[in-house]
mmCIF file of C-alpha atoms and ligand atoms in Angstrom:
data_model
loop_
_atom_site.group_PDB
_atom_site.id
_atom_site.type_symbol
_atom_site.label_atom_id
_atom_site.label_comp_id
_atom_site.label_asym_id
_atom_site.label_seq_id
_atom_site.Cartn_x
_atom_site.Cartn_y
_atom_site.Cartn_z
ATOM 1 C CA MET A 1 56.631 7.655 -21.688
ATOM 2 C CA THR A 2 55.344 6.151 -24.913
ATOM 3 C CA ARG A 3 55.255 8.225 -28.045
ATOM 4 C CA LYS A 4 51.506 8.078 -28.129
ATOM 5 C CA LYS A 5 51.147 9.476 -24.622
ATOM 6 C CA GLU A 6 53.697 12.194 -25.300
ATOM 7 C CA ASN A 7 51.770 13.298 -28.371
ATOM 8 C CA LYS A 8 48.563 13.319 -26.505
ATOM 9 C CA LYS A 9 50.002 15.491 -23.787
ATOM 10 C CA LYS A 10 51.200 18.059 -26.262
ATOM 11 C CA SER A 11 48.024 18.123 -28.227
ATOM 12 C CA ALA A 12 46.377 21.528 -28.557
ATOM 13 C CA LEU A 13 43.102 19.871 -27.814
ATOM 14 C CA ASN A 14 44.079 19.380 -24.201
ATOM 15 C CA VAL A 15 43.942 22.132 -21.640
ATOM 16 C CA GLN A 16 47.457 22.749 -20.370
ATOM 17 C CA LEU A 17 48.414 22.091 -16.804
ATOM 18 C CA GLY A 18 47.607 24.868 -14.413
ATOM 19 C CA ILE A 19 44.150 25.385 -15.781
ATOM 20 C CA ASP A 20 41.363 23.452 -14.086
ATOM 21 C CA GLN A 21 39.632 21.010 -16.349
ATOM 22 C CA PRO A 22 35.905 21.434 -15.938
ATOM 23 C CA SER A 23 34.143 18.227 -15.178
ATOM 24 C CA ARG A 24 32.562 16.757 -18.289
ATOM 25 C CA ILE A 25 29.365 16.098 -16.405
ATOM 26 C CA ASN A 26 27.659 18.019 -13.674
ATOM 27 C CA PRO A 27 28.495 16.082 -10.501
ATOM 28 C CA SER A 28 24.954 16.616 -9.241
ATOM 29 C CA LEU A 29 23.730 14.641 -12.190
ATOM 30 C CA SER A 30 25.904 11.683 -11.369
ATOM 31 C CA LYS A 31 24.338 8.305 -10.792
ATOM 32 C CA GLY A 32 22.862 7.672 -7.397
ATOM 33 C CA ASN A 33 21.877 11.230 -6.701
ATOM 34 C CA SER A 34 18.190 10.798 -7.335
ATOM 35 C CA ARG A 35 17.535 14.400 -6.328
ATOM 36 C CA PHE A 36 18.888 15.496 -9.681
ATOM 37 C CA ARG A 37 17.707 12.658 -11.884
ATOM 38 C CA LYS A 38 16.814 13.936 -15.313
ATOM 39 C CA ASP A 39 13.094 13.512 -14.754
ATOM 40 C CA LYS A 40 13.162 14.678 -11.163
ATOM 41 C CA VAL A 41 10.358 17.014 -10.219
ATOM 42 C CA SER A 42 10.368 19.002 -6.995
ATOM 43 C CA VAL A 43 8.242 17.873 -4.067
ATOM 44 C CA GLU A 44 6.404 21.197 -4.243
ATOM 45 C CA SER A 45 5.365 20.560 -7.850
ATOM 46 C CA ILE A 46 4.267 17.026 -7.019
ATOM 47 C CA TYR A 47 2.278 18.341 -4.079
ATOM 48 C CA LYS A 48 0.611 21.054 -6.166
ATOM 49 C CA GLY A 49 -0.155 18.586 -8.939
ATOM 50 C CA ILE A 50 -1.746 16.180 -6.462
ATOM 51 C CA ILE A 51 -3.884 18.892 -4.904
ATOM 52 C CA ASP A 52 -4.996 19.853 -8.433
ATOM 53 C CA GLY A 53 -6.110 16.257 -8.905
ATOM 54 C CA ASP A 54 -3.536 15.550 -11.618
ATOM 55 C CA ARG A 55 -3.110 11.783 -11.889
ATOM 56 C CA THR A 56 0.374 11.978 -13.406
ATOM 57 C CA PHE A 57 1.622 13.851 -10.349
ATOM 58 C CA LEU A 58 -0.295 11.469 -8.116
ATOM 59 C CA SER A 59 1.597 8.580 -9.703
ATOM 60 C CA ARG A 60 4.897 10.391 -9.266
ATOM 61 C CA GLY A 61 4.042 11.029 -5.628
ATOM 62 C CA ILE A 62 3.201 7.394 -5.017
ATOM 63 C CA THR A 63 6.414 6.303 -6.721
ATOM 64 C CA LEU A 64 8.304 8.646 -4.406
ATOM 65 C CA ILE A 65 6.705 7.291 -1.229
ATOM 66 C CA GLU A 66 7.293 3.730 -2.434
ATOM 67 C CA SER A 67 10.977 4.438 -3.002
ATOM 68 C CA VAL A 68 13.352 2.600 -0.714
ATOM 69 C CA LEU A 69 16.264 4.892 -1.568
ATOM 70 C CA GLU A 70 17.555 6.720 1.473
ATOM 71 C CA THR A 71 18.004 9.789 -0.723
ATOM 72 C CA ASP A 72 14.236 9.915 -1.307
ATOM 73 C CA GLU A 73 13.284 9.595 2.347
ATOM 74 C CA HIS A 74 13.349 13.297 3.130
ATOM 75 C CA ASP A 75 11.222 14.258 0.110
ATOM 76 C CA SER A 76 8.848 11.413 0.758
ATOM 77 C CA HIS A 77 8.220 12.541 4.365
ATOM 78 C CA LYS A 78 7.822 16.108 3.202
ATOM 79 C CA LEU A 79 5.206 15.111 0.640
ATOM 80 C CA MET A 80 3.284 13.029 3.172
ATOM 81 C CA LYS A 81 3.313 15.878 5.678
ATOM 82 C CA SER A 82 1.946 18.353 3.132
ATOM 83 C CA CYS A 83 -0.761 15.977 1.904
ATOM 84 C CA LEU A 84 -1.966 14.723 5.294
ATOM 85 C CA PRO A 85 -4.057 17.808 6.114
ATOM 86 C CA HIS A 86 -5.926 17.299 2.823
ATOM 87 C CA SER A 87 -6.703 13.665 3.507
ATOM 88 C CA GLY A 88 -9.361 11.790 5.442
ATOM 89 C CA LYS A 89 -12.457 12.646 3.464
ATOM 90 C CA SER A 90 -12.922 9.488 1.432
ATOM 91 C CA VAL A 91 -14.667 6.237 2.233
ATOM 92 C CA ARG A 92 -11.985 3.568 2.392
ATOM 93 C CA ILE A 93 -13.171 0.135 1.396
ATOM 94 C CA GLY A 94 -11.224 -3.124 1.503
ATOM 95 C CA ILE A 95 -12.308 -5.804 -0.962
ATOM 96 C CA THR A 96 -11.072 -9.338 -0.655
ATOM 97 C CA GLY A 97 -11.803 -12.812 -1.983
ATOM 98 C CA VAL A 98 -9.967 -15.739 -3.514
ATOM 99 C CA PRO A 99 -8.614 -15.377 -7.056
ATOM 100 C CA GLY A 100 -11.394 -15.875 -9.604
ATOM 101 C CA VAL A 101 -14.233 -14.797 -7.310
ATOM 102 C CA GLY A 102 -14.668 -11.661 -9.409
ATOM 103 C CA LYS A 103 -12.870 -8.931 -7.471
ATOM 104 C CA SER A 104 -11.684 -6.924 -10.433
ATOM 105 C CA THR A 105 -15.004 -7.275 -12.261
ATOM 106 C CA PHE A 106 -16.796 -6.197 -9.086
ATOM 107 C CA ILE A 107 -14.455 -3.230 -8.578
ATOM 108 C CA GLU A 108 -14.899 -2.168 -12.190
ATOM 109 C CA THR A 109 -18.697 -2.281 -11.971
ATOM 110 C CA LEU A 110 -18.893 -0.619 -8.564
ATOM 111 C CA GLY A 111 -16.344 1.985 -9.629
ATOM 112 C CA LEU A 112 -18.225 2.886 -12.803
ATOM 113 C CA ASN A 113 -21.526 3.089 -10.889
ATOM 114 C CA LEU A 114 -19.978 5.479 -8.378
ATOM 115 C CA ILE A 115 -18.491 7.615 -11.132
ATOM 116 C CA LYS A 116 -21.972 7.872 -12.655
ATOM 117 C CA LEU A 117 -23.096 9.215 -9.288
ATOM 118 C CA GLY A 118 -20.484 11.955 -9.645
ATOM 119 C CA MET A 119 -17.682 10.475 -7.556
ATOM 120 C CA LYS A 120 -13.997 9.958 -8.167
ATOM 121 C CA VAL A 121 -12.743 6.458 -7.478
ATOM 122 C CA ALA A 122 -9.222 5.208 -6.754
ATOM 123 C CA VAL A 123 -8.226 1.558 -6.698
ATOM 124 C CA LEU A 124 -5.129 0.342 -4.857
ATOM 125 C CA ALA A 125 -3.937 -3.201 -4.295
ATOM 126 C CA ILE A 126 -2.159 -5.044 -1.534
ATOM 127 C CA ASP A 127 -0.644 -8.138 -2.963
ATOM 128 C CA PRO A 128 2.781 -8.862 -1.545
ATOM 129 C CA SER A 129 2.698 -12.583 -2.191
ATOM 130 C CA SER A 130 1.840 -12.671 -5.820
ATOM 131 C CA LYS A 131 4.238 -13.181 -8.683
ATOM 132 C CA ARG A 132 2.146 -10.722 -10.652
ATOM 133 C CA THR A 133 2.990 -8.025 -8.109
ATOM 134 C CA LYS A 134 4.811 -5.878 -10.568
ATOM 135 C CA GLY A 135 1.960 -4.368 -12.468
ATOM 136 C CA SER A 136 -0.707 -6.374 -10.712
ATOM 137 C CA ILE A 137 -4.151 -5.072 -11.662
ATOM 138 C CA LEU A 138 -2.836 -3.390 -14.768
ATOM 139 C CA GLY A 139 -0.443 -6.188 -15.670
ATOM 140 C CA ASP A 140 -3.369 -8.231 -16.841
ATOM 141 C CA LYS A 141 -4.879 -6.032 -19.519
ATOM 142 C CA THR A 142 -8.339 -7.517 -19.310
ATOM 143 C CA ARG A 143 -8.745 -6.301 -15.745
ATOM 144 C CA MET A 144 -10.868 -3.186 -15.248
ATOM 145 C CA GLU A 145 -10.666 -2.210 -18.892
ATOM 146 C CA GLU A 146 -13.283 0.514 -18.756
ATOM 147 C CA LEU A 147 -12.468 1.860 -15.336
ATOM 148 C CA SER A 148 -8.772 2.162 -16.080
ATOM 149 C CA VAL A 149 -9.400 4.636 -18.914
ATOM 150 C CA ASN A 150 -12.036 6.675 -17.109
ATOM 151 C CA ASP A 151 -10.998 10.240 -16.233
ATOM 152 C CA ASN A 152 -12.524 9.981 -12.786
ATOM 153 C CA ALA A 153 -10.742 6.791 -11.869
ATOM 154 C CA TYR A 154 -7.220 6.078 -10.771
ATOM 155 C CA ILE A 155 -5.855 2.541 -10.620
ATOM 156 C CA ARG A 156 -2.540 1.756 -8.994
ATOM 157 C CA PRO A 157 -0.993 -1.684 -8.795
ATOM 158 C CA SER A 158 0.471 -3.057 -5.600
ATOM 159 C CA ALA A 159 3.823 -1.704 -4.530
ATOM 160 C CA SER A 160 6.548 -4.249 -5.088
ATOM 161 C CA LEU A 161 8.363 -3.755 -1.827
ATOM 162 C CA GLY A 162 8.505 -7.389 -0.886
ATOM 163 C CA THR A 163 7.433 -7.527 2.723
ATOM 164 C CA LEU A 164 3.809 -7.254 3.730
ATOM 165 C CA GLY A 165 4.682 -4.493 6.193
ATOM 166 C CA GLY A 166 6.350 -2.501 3.448
ATOM 167 C CA VAL A 167 3.501 -2.945 1.006
ATOM 168 C CA ALA A 168 0.905 -2.089 3.663
ATOM 169 C CA ARG A 169 2.776 1.080 4.616
ATOM 170 C CA ALA A 170 3.105 2.156 1.000
ATOM 171 C CA THR A 171 -0.593 1.481 0.381
ATOM 172 C CA ARG A 172 -1.600 3.491 3.432
ATOM 173 C CA GLU A 173 0.477 6.409 2.228
ATOM 174 C CA ALA A 174 -0.789 6.054 -1.335
ATOM 175 C CA LEU A 175 -4.287 6.279 0.111
ATOM 176 C CA VAL A 176 -3.448 9.594 1.781
ATOM 177 C CA LEU A 177 -2.150 10.955 -1.524
ATOM 178 C CA CYS A 178 -5.288 9.763 -3.359
ATOM 179 C CA GLU A 179 -7.451 11.520 -0.805
ATOM 180 C CA ALA A 180 -5.433 14.691 -1.162
ATOM 181 C CA ALA A 181 -6.027 14.394 -4.919
ATOM 182 C CA GLY A 182 -9.759 14.501 -4.260
ATOM 183 C CA PHE A 183 -10.815 10.869 -4.647
ATOM 184 C CA ASP A 184 -14.096 10.210 -2.835
ATOM 185 C CA VAL A 185 -13.923 6.454 -2.622
ATOM 186 C CA ILE A 186 -10.779 4.347 -2.297
ATOM 187 C CA LEU A 187 -11.095 0.656 -3.031
ATOM 188 C CA ILE A 188 -8.259 -1.495 -1.735
ATOM 189 C CA GLU A 189 -8.069 -4.935 -3.253
ATOM 190 C CA THR A 190 -6.390 -7.865 -1.525
ATOM 191 C CA VAL A 191 -6.186 -11.498 -2.454
ATOM 192 C CA GLY A 192 -8.121 -13.318 0.216
ATOM 193 C CA VAL A 193 -5.652 -15.890 1.285
ATOM 194 C CA GLY A 194 -4.963 -14.722 4.771
ATOM 195 C CA GLN A 195 -1.981 -12.552 5.553
ATOM 196 C CA SER A 196 -2.809 -9.257 3.926
ATOM 197 C CA GLU A 197 -6.343 -8.904 5.326
ATOM 198 C CA THR A 198 -5.185 -7.913 8.783
ATOM 199 C CA ALA A 199 -2.950 -5.272 7.267
ATOM 200 C CA VAL A 200 -5.808 -3.953 5.162
ATOM 201 C CA SER A 201 -8.180 -3.836 8.118
ATOM 202 C CA GLN A 202 -5.740 -1.357 9.660
ATOM 203 C CA ILE A 203 -6.252 0.927 6.682
ATOM 204 C CA VAL A 204 -9.909 0.777 5.693
ATOM 205 C CA ASP A 205 -13.271 1.841 7.136
ATOM 206 C CA PHE A 206 -15.224 -1.031 5.645
ATOM 207 C CA PHE A 207 -14.241 -4.559 4.780
ATOM 208 C CA LEU A 208 -16.074 -6.464 2.067
ATOM 209 C CA LEU A 209 -15.628 -10.166 1.424
ATOM 210 C CA LEU A 210 -16.567 -11.632 -1.953
ATOM 211 C CA MET A 211 -17.493 -15.295 -2.045
ATOM 212 C CA LEU A 212 -19.047 -17.829 -4.393
ATOM 213 C CA ALA A 213 -21.968 -20.181 -3.998
ATOM 214 C CA GLY A 214 -21.206 -23.846 -3.832
ATOM 215 C CA GLY A 215 -17.881 -23.526 -2.110
ATOM 216 C CA GLY A 216 -19.033 -25.752 0.724
ATOM 217 C CA ASP A 217 -18.142 -25.553 4.351
ATOM 218 C CA GLU A 218 -14.442 -25.268 3.847
ATOM 219 C CA LEU A 219 -15.250 -21.637 2.994
ATOM 220 C CA GLN A 220 -13.285 -21.716 -0.223
ATOM 221 C CA GLY A 221 -9.961 -21.283 1.420
ATOM 222 C CA ILE A 222 -11.197 -18.222 3.251
ATOM 223 C CA LYS A 223 -10.175 -18.441 6.851
ATOM 224 C CA ARG A 224 -12.751 -17.959 9.547
ATOM 225 C CA GLY A 225 -10.749 -14.966 10.775
ATOM 226 C CA ILE A 226 -11.342 -13.162 7.502
ATOM 227 C CA MET A 227 -15.078 -13.814 7.710
ATOM 228 C CA GLU A 228 -15.061 -12.353 11.195
ATOM 229 C CA MET A 229 -13.412 -9.227 9.839
ATOM 230 C CA ALA A 230 -16.026 -8.714 7.120
ATOM 231 C CA ASP A 231 -18.578 -5.901 7.434
ATOM 232 C CA LEU A 232 -20.442 -7.366 4.472
ATOM 233 C CA ILE A 233 -20.258 -10.665 2.616
ATOM 234 C CA VAL A 234 -21.220 -10.635 -1.046
ATOM 235 C CA ILE A 235 -21.966 -13.865 -2.889
ATOM 236 C CA ASN A 236 -20.909 -12.976 -6.416
ATOM 237 C CA LYS A 237 -21.794 -14.537 -9.771
ATOM 238 C CA ALA A 238 -25.461 -14.662 -8.805
ATOM 239 C CA ASP A 239 -26.632 -14.827 -12.394
ATOM 240 C CA GLY A 240 -28.011 -17.390 -14.843
ATOM 241 C CA ASP A 241 -28.309 -20.862 -13.370
ATOM 242 C CA ASN A 242 -26.426 -19.718 -10.328
ATOM 243 C CA ILE A 243 -29.033 -17.371 -8.845
ATOM 244 C CA LYS A 244 -30.819 -19.944 -6.698
ATOM 245 C CA LYS A 245 -27.563 -21.468 -5.446
ATOM 246 C CA ALA A 246 -26.270 -18.002 -4.565
ATOM 247 C CA GLU A 247 -29.362 -17.234 -2.524
ATOM 248 C CA ILE A 248 -29.115 -20.503 -0.633
ATOM 249 C CA ALA A 249 -25.431 -19.833 0.021
ATOM 250 C CA ALA A 250 -26.268 -16.321 1.254
ATOM 251 C CA GLN A 251 -28.762 -17.759 3.722
ATOM 252 C CA ASN A 252 -26.239 -20.333 4.935
ATOM 253 C CA TYR A 253 -23.595 -17.694 5.498
ATOM 254 C CA ARG A 254 -26.134 -15.478 7.241
ATOM 255 C CA ASN A 255 -26.801 -18.332 9.638
ATOM 256 C CA ALA A 256 -23.087 -18.877 10.122
ATOM 257 C CA LEU A 257 -22.521 -15.184 10.881
ATOM 258 C CA HIS A 258 -25.064 -15.334 13.683
ATOM 259 C CA LEU A 259 -22.706 -17.618 15.536
ATOM 260 C CA PHE A 260 -19.936 -15.039 15.454
ATOM 261 C CA PRO A 261 -19.494 -12.611 18.327
ATOM 262 C CA ILE A 262 -21.263 -9.253 17.921
ATOM 263 C CA LEU A 263 -18.947 -6.560 16.551
ATOM 264 C CA GLU A 264 -17.871 -3.810 18.928
ATOM 265 C CA ASN A 265 -19.288 -1.172 16.579
ATOM 266 C CA GLY A 266 -22.808 -2.595 16.921
ATOM 267 C CA TRP A 267 -23.012 -3.371 13.206
ATOM 268 C CA SER A 268 -24.431 -6.726 12.135
ATOM 269 C CA PRO A 269 -22.675 -7.866 8.964
ATOM 270 C CA ASP A 270 -25.109 -9.057 6.343
ATOM 271 C CA VAL A 271 -24.787 -11.385 3.364
ATOM 272 C CA VAL A 272 -26.064 -10.237 -0.033
ATOM 273 C CA THR A 273 -25.770 -11.495 -3.609
ATOM 274 C CA SER A 274 -24.439 -9.771 -6.716
ATOM 275 C CA SER A 275 -23.611 -10.248 -10.328
ATOM 276 C CA ALA A 276 -20.612 -8.068 -11.001
ATOM 277 C CA ILE A 277 -20.726 -8.905 -14.667
ATOM 278 C CA GLN A 278 -24.407 -7.911 -15.067
ATOM 279 C CA ASN A 279 -24.329 -5.065 -12.580
ATOM 280 C CA ILE A 280 -26.996 -6.639 -10.394
ATOM 281 C CA GLY A 281 -26.955 -6.038 -6.651
ATOM 282 C CA ILE A 282 -23.970 -3.699 -6.783
ATOM 283 C CA ASP A 283 -26.086 -0.636 -5.969
ATOM 284 C CA HIS A 284 -27.440 -2.537 -3.011
ATOM 285 C CA VAL A 285 -23.881 -3.171 -1.816
ATOM 286 C CA TRP A 286 -23.167 0.562 -2.051
ATOM 287 C CA LYS A 287 -26.319 1.314 -0.047
ATOM 288 C CA LYS A 288 -25.108 -1.099 2.628
ATOM 289 C CA ILE A 289 -21.751 0.682 2.730
ATOM 290 C CA LEU A 290 -23.445 4.069 3.146
ATOM 291 C CA GLU A 291 -25.652 2.607 5.875
ATOM 292 C CA TYR A 292 -22.530 1.376 7.642
ATOM 293 C CA VAL A 293 -20.849 4.771 7.335
ATOM 294 C CA ASP A 294 -23.951 6.483 8.770
ATOM 295 C CA HIS A 295 -24.261 3.970 11.562
ATOM 296 C CA THR A 296 -20.612 4.121 12.639
ATOM 297 C CA LYS A 297 -20.385 7.885 12.230
ATOM 298 C CA SER A 298 -23.367 8.390 14.498
ATOM 299 C CA ASN A 299 -22.045 6.079 17.221
ATOM 300 C CA GLY A 300 -18.527 7.483 16.988
ATOM 301 C CA PHE A 301 -16.925 4.228 15.855
ATOM 302 C CA PHE A 302 -15.953 5.556 12.420
ATOM 303 C CA ASP A 303 -13.715 8.257 13.860
ATOM 304 C CA SER A 304 -12.421 6.182 16.744
ATOM 305 C CA ARG A 305 -11.393 3.432 14.331
ATOM 306 C CA ARG A 306 -9.449 5.925 12.271
ATOM 307 C CA ARG A 307 -7.841 7.377 15.380
ATOM 308 C CA ASN A 308 -6.806 3.911 16.506
ATOM 309 C CA GLN A 309 -5.406 3.304 13.057
ATOM 310 C CA SER A 310 -3.339 6.469 13.520
ATOM 311 C CA LEU A 311 -1.972 5.050 16.765
ATOM 312 C CA ASP A 312 -1.025 1.853 14.930
ATOM 313 C CA ILE A 313 0.682 3.924 12.261
ATOM 314 C CA MET A 314 2.644 5.809 14.910
ATOM 315 C CA SER A 315 3.849 2.606 16.607
ATOM 316 C CA GLU A 316 4.780 1.036 13.294
ATOM 317 C CA THR A 317 6.623 4.133 12.153
ATOM 318 C CA ILE A 318 8.615 4.240 15.389
ATOM 319 C CA GLU A 319 9.503 0.564 15.099
ATOM 320 C CA GLU A 320 10.469 0.911 11.473
ATOM 321 C CA SER A 321 12.648 3.975 11.864
ATOM 322 C CA LEU A 322 14.345 2.666 14.999
ATOM 323 C CA ARG A 323 15.047 -0.578 13.208
ATOM 324 C CA LYS A 324 16.413 1.252 10.175
ATOM 325 C CA ARG A 325 18.661 3.469 12.289
ATOM 326 C CA PHE A 326 19.882 0.491 14.279
ATOM 327 C CA ILE A 327 20.610 -1.744 11.290
ATOM 328 C CA ASN A 328 22.359 1.066 9.378
ATOM 329 C CA SER A 329 24.395 2.392 12.264
ATOM 330 C CA PRO A 330 28.085 2.034 11.313
ATOM 331 C CA SER A 331 29.187 0.519 14.608
ATOM 332 C CA ILE A 332 26.382 -2.039 14.580
ATOM 333 C CA LEU A 333 27.162 -2.891 10.970
ATOM 334 C CA SER A 334 30.809 -3.439 11.850
ATOM 335 C CA LEU A 335 29.953 -5.781 14.730
ATOM 336 C CA MET A 336 27.061 -7.672 13.213
ATOM 337 C CA ASP A 337 28.880 -10.190 11.011
ATOM 338 C CA GLY A 338 31.271 -11.220 13.779
ATOM 339 C CA TYR A 339 28.442 -11.712 16.240
ATOM 340 C CA LYS A 340 26.370 -13.646 13.723
ATOM 341 C CA LYS A 341 29.261 -16.013 13.156
ATOM 342 C CA GLN A 342 29.700 -16.518 16.887
ATOM 343 C CA ILE A 343 26.011 -17.377 17.259
ATOM 344 C CA LEU A 344 26.213 -19.830 14.368
ATOM 345 C CA ASP A 345 29.327 -21.385 15.935
ATOM 346 C CA ASP A 346 27.460 -21.686 19.246
ATOM 347 C CA GLU A 347 29.945 -19.443 21.001
ATOM 348 C CA LEU A 348 27.394 -16.811 22.049
ATOM 349 C CA ASN A 349 23.696 -16.903 22.710
ATOM 350 C CA PRO A 350 21.375 -14.665 20.655
ATOM 351 C CA TYR A 351 19.833 -12.909 23.676
ATOM 352 C CA ASP A 352 23.184 -11.703 24.994
ATOM 353 C CA VAL A 353 24.196 -10.531 21.534
ATOM 354 C CA ALA A 354 20.917 -8.651 20.985
ATOM 355 C CA GLY A 355 21.311 -6.985 24.395
ATOM 356 C CA GLU A 356 24.921 -6.034 23.746
ATOM 357 C CA LEU A 357 24.159 -4.586 20.317
ATOM 358 C CA ILE A 358 21.289 -2.514 21.670
ATOM 359 C CA ASP A 359 23.452 -1.239 24.559
ATOM 360 C CA LYS A 360 26.167 -0.328 22.065
ATOM 361 C CA PHE A 361 23.649 1.477 19.847
ATOM 362 C CA LEU A 362 22.240 3.486 22.760
ATOM 363 C CA LYS A 363 25.719 4.332 24.038
ATOM 364 C CA ASP A 364 26.711 5.609 20.578
ATOM 365 C CA ILE A 365 23.648 7.829 20.535
ATOM 366 C CA GLU A 366 24.495 9.178 23.985
ATOM 367 C CA GLU A 367 28.012 9.952 22.853
ATOM 368 C CA ASN A 368 26.616 11.398 19.652
ATOM 369 C CA LYS A 369 28.618 9.150 17.383
HETATM 370 P P1 GDP B 1 -10.553 -11.878 -9.474
HETATM 371 O O1 GDP B 1 -9.431 -12.845 -9.743
HETATM 372 O O2 GDP B 1 -11.165 -12.116 -8.138
HETATM 373 O O3 GDP B 1 -10.161 -10.457 -9.701
HETATM 374 O O4 GDP B 1 -11.718 -12.241 -10.528
HETATM 375 P P2 GDP B 1 -12.072 -11.591 -11.947
HETATM 376 O O5 GDP B 1 -12.824 -10.333 -11.774
HETATM 377 O O6 GDP B 1 -10.853 -11.568 -12.792
HETATM 378 O O7 GDP B 1 -13.120 -12.660 -12.504
HETATM 379 C C1 GDP B 1 -12.785 -14.012 -12.723
HETATM 380 C C2 GDP B 1 -13.725 -14.578 -13.783
HETATM 381 O O8 GDP B 1 -15.069 -14.566 -13.298
HETATM 382 C C3 GDP B 1 -13.743 -13.753 -15.059
HETATM 383 O O9 GDP B 1 -13.836 -14.633 -16.147
HETATM 384 C C4 GDP B 1 -14.998 -12.915 -14.950
HETATM 385 O O10 GDP B 1 -15.553 -12.588 -16.192
HETATM 386 C C5 GDP B 1 -15.916 -13.840 -14.173
HETATM 387 N N1 GDP B 1 -16.896 -13.091 -13.360
HETATM 388 C C6 GDP B 1 -16.661 -12.054 -12.538
HETATM 389 N N2 GDP B 1 -17.802 -11.618 -11.971
HETATM 390 C C7 GDP B 1 -18.791 -12.416 -12.471
HETATM 391 C C8 GDP B 1 -20.210 -12.463 -12.268
HETATM 392 O O11 GDP B 1 -20.810 -11.681 -11.518
HETATM 393 N N3 GDP B 1 -20.896 -13.443 -12.947
HETATM 394 C C9 GDP B 1 -20.284 -14.332 -13.757
HETATM 395 N N4 GDP B 1 -21.036 -15.236 -14.356
HETATM 396 N N5 GDP B 1 -18.949 -14.298 -13.971
HETATM 397 C C10 GDP B 1 -18.221 -13.361 -13.347
#
């Protein structure tokens, strides 16, 4: 033993052997145990805060449901379960259009108009593809400047969970929390380039497509499928020299819509014009939305759409949790790499491997491993 070590051992500053040294840090506070993170707030407090309409707690709640940590899963489910009975009362509106069409300007103007009418407005985004995902909406400070500081508004950027499925799930759950917090209208923004619209149509009651005049027949990169999904098309930037062009475009799109099959809800989507920047035509858009809500509530479509959305949510949740359990099961994990290698080396075919792994997984469950 070196002299230094010997001295240290004899030092009066050390507790002598036989007496338990207390841990310097509380083990519950150790890294990785998110339950006891310094800023951790209980699910009950988050829930109460949300029900009180407190936006800070709403943000905490959304962060919790967006978490991919396994340790947060339990709390996240608990929060969702408590908030669900308080949800369902808002009008959920999807807004899409190519970048630059004026989505955020439109949302800001519509949002402020609705607030003037005494409503509370939440804005969520689905934007899994974009590089500006982290902090999208708020990342660009010029977006929704007035709305973002209004007490009756809540703006939340897209979750950065990577996959579209993940982002769509998080947005759907964020919507439930916003409703529980008393928001009357939820606007969900997507970038109209294709993939996220289908996901958003499984969340919203009404789907609004923003377009520009003069885009020509190629529909400005908007796929025909997205036009078919729209409950209303709005030709934006109908101001200044653009008014006439916008009206002509609206008529052309109206004609085009007539060629589409009639929607099962009996609603005929219309085409209107707006100037988001000058607040022209936005009230008319809101009237159209209310008309749609009335129409579909009276023919039962509004509720049946939501019920079907609930069925979709159930199927997706089953798929996702089965997948998670399968992928994380220790015996599957231990076999996976070997099997993958054998497939790559052409020694086994993927169908046999998939079948074997599933059989193994089910057998483990049966034997309670
Ligand atoms: P987003 O990318 O779809 O969210 O579009 P933005 O709302 O950021 O708008 C893109 C640009 O179009 C901005 O410079 C806006 O000021 C402008 N803009 C938006 N709405 C209108 C409008 O109604 N009229 C005119 N003239 N410009 C608009």
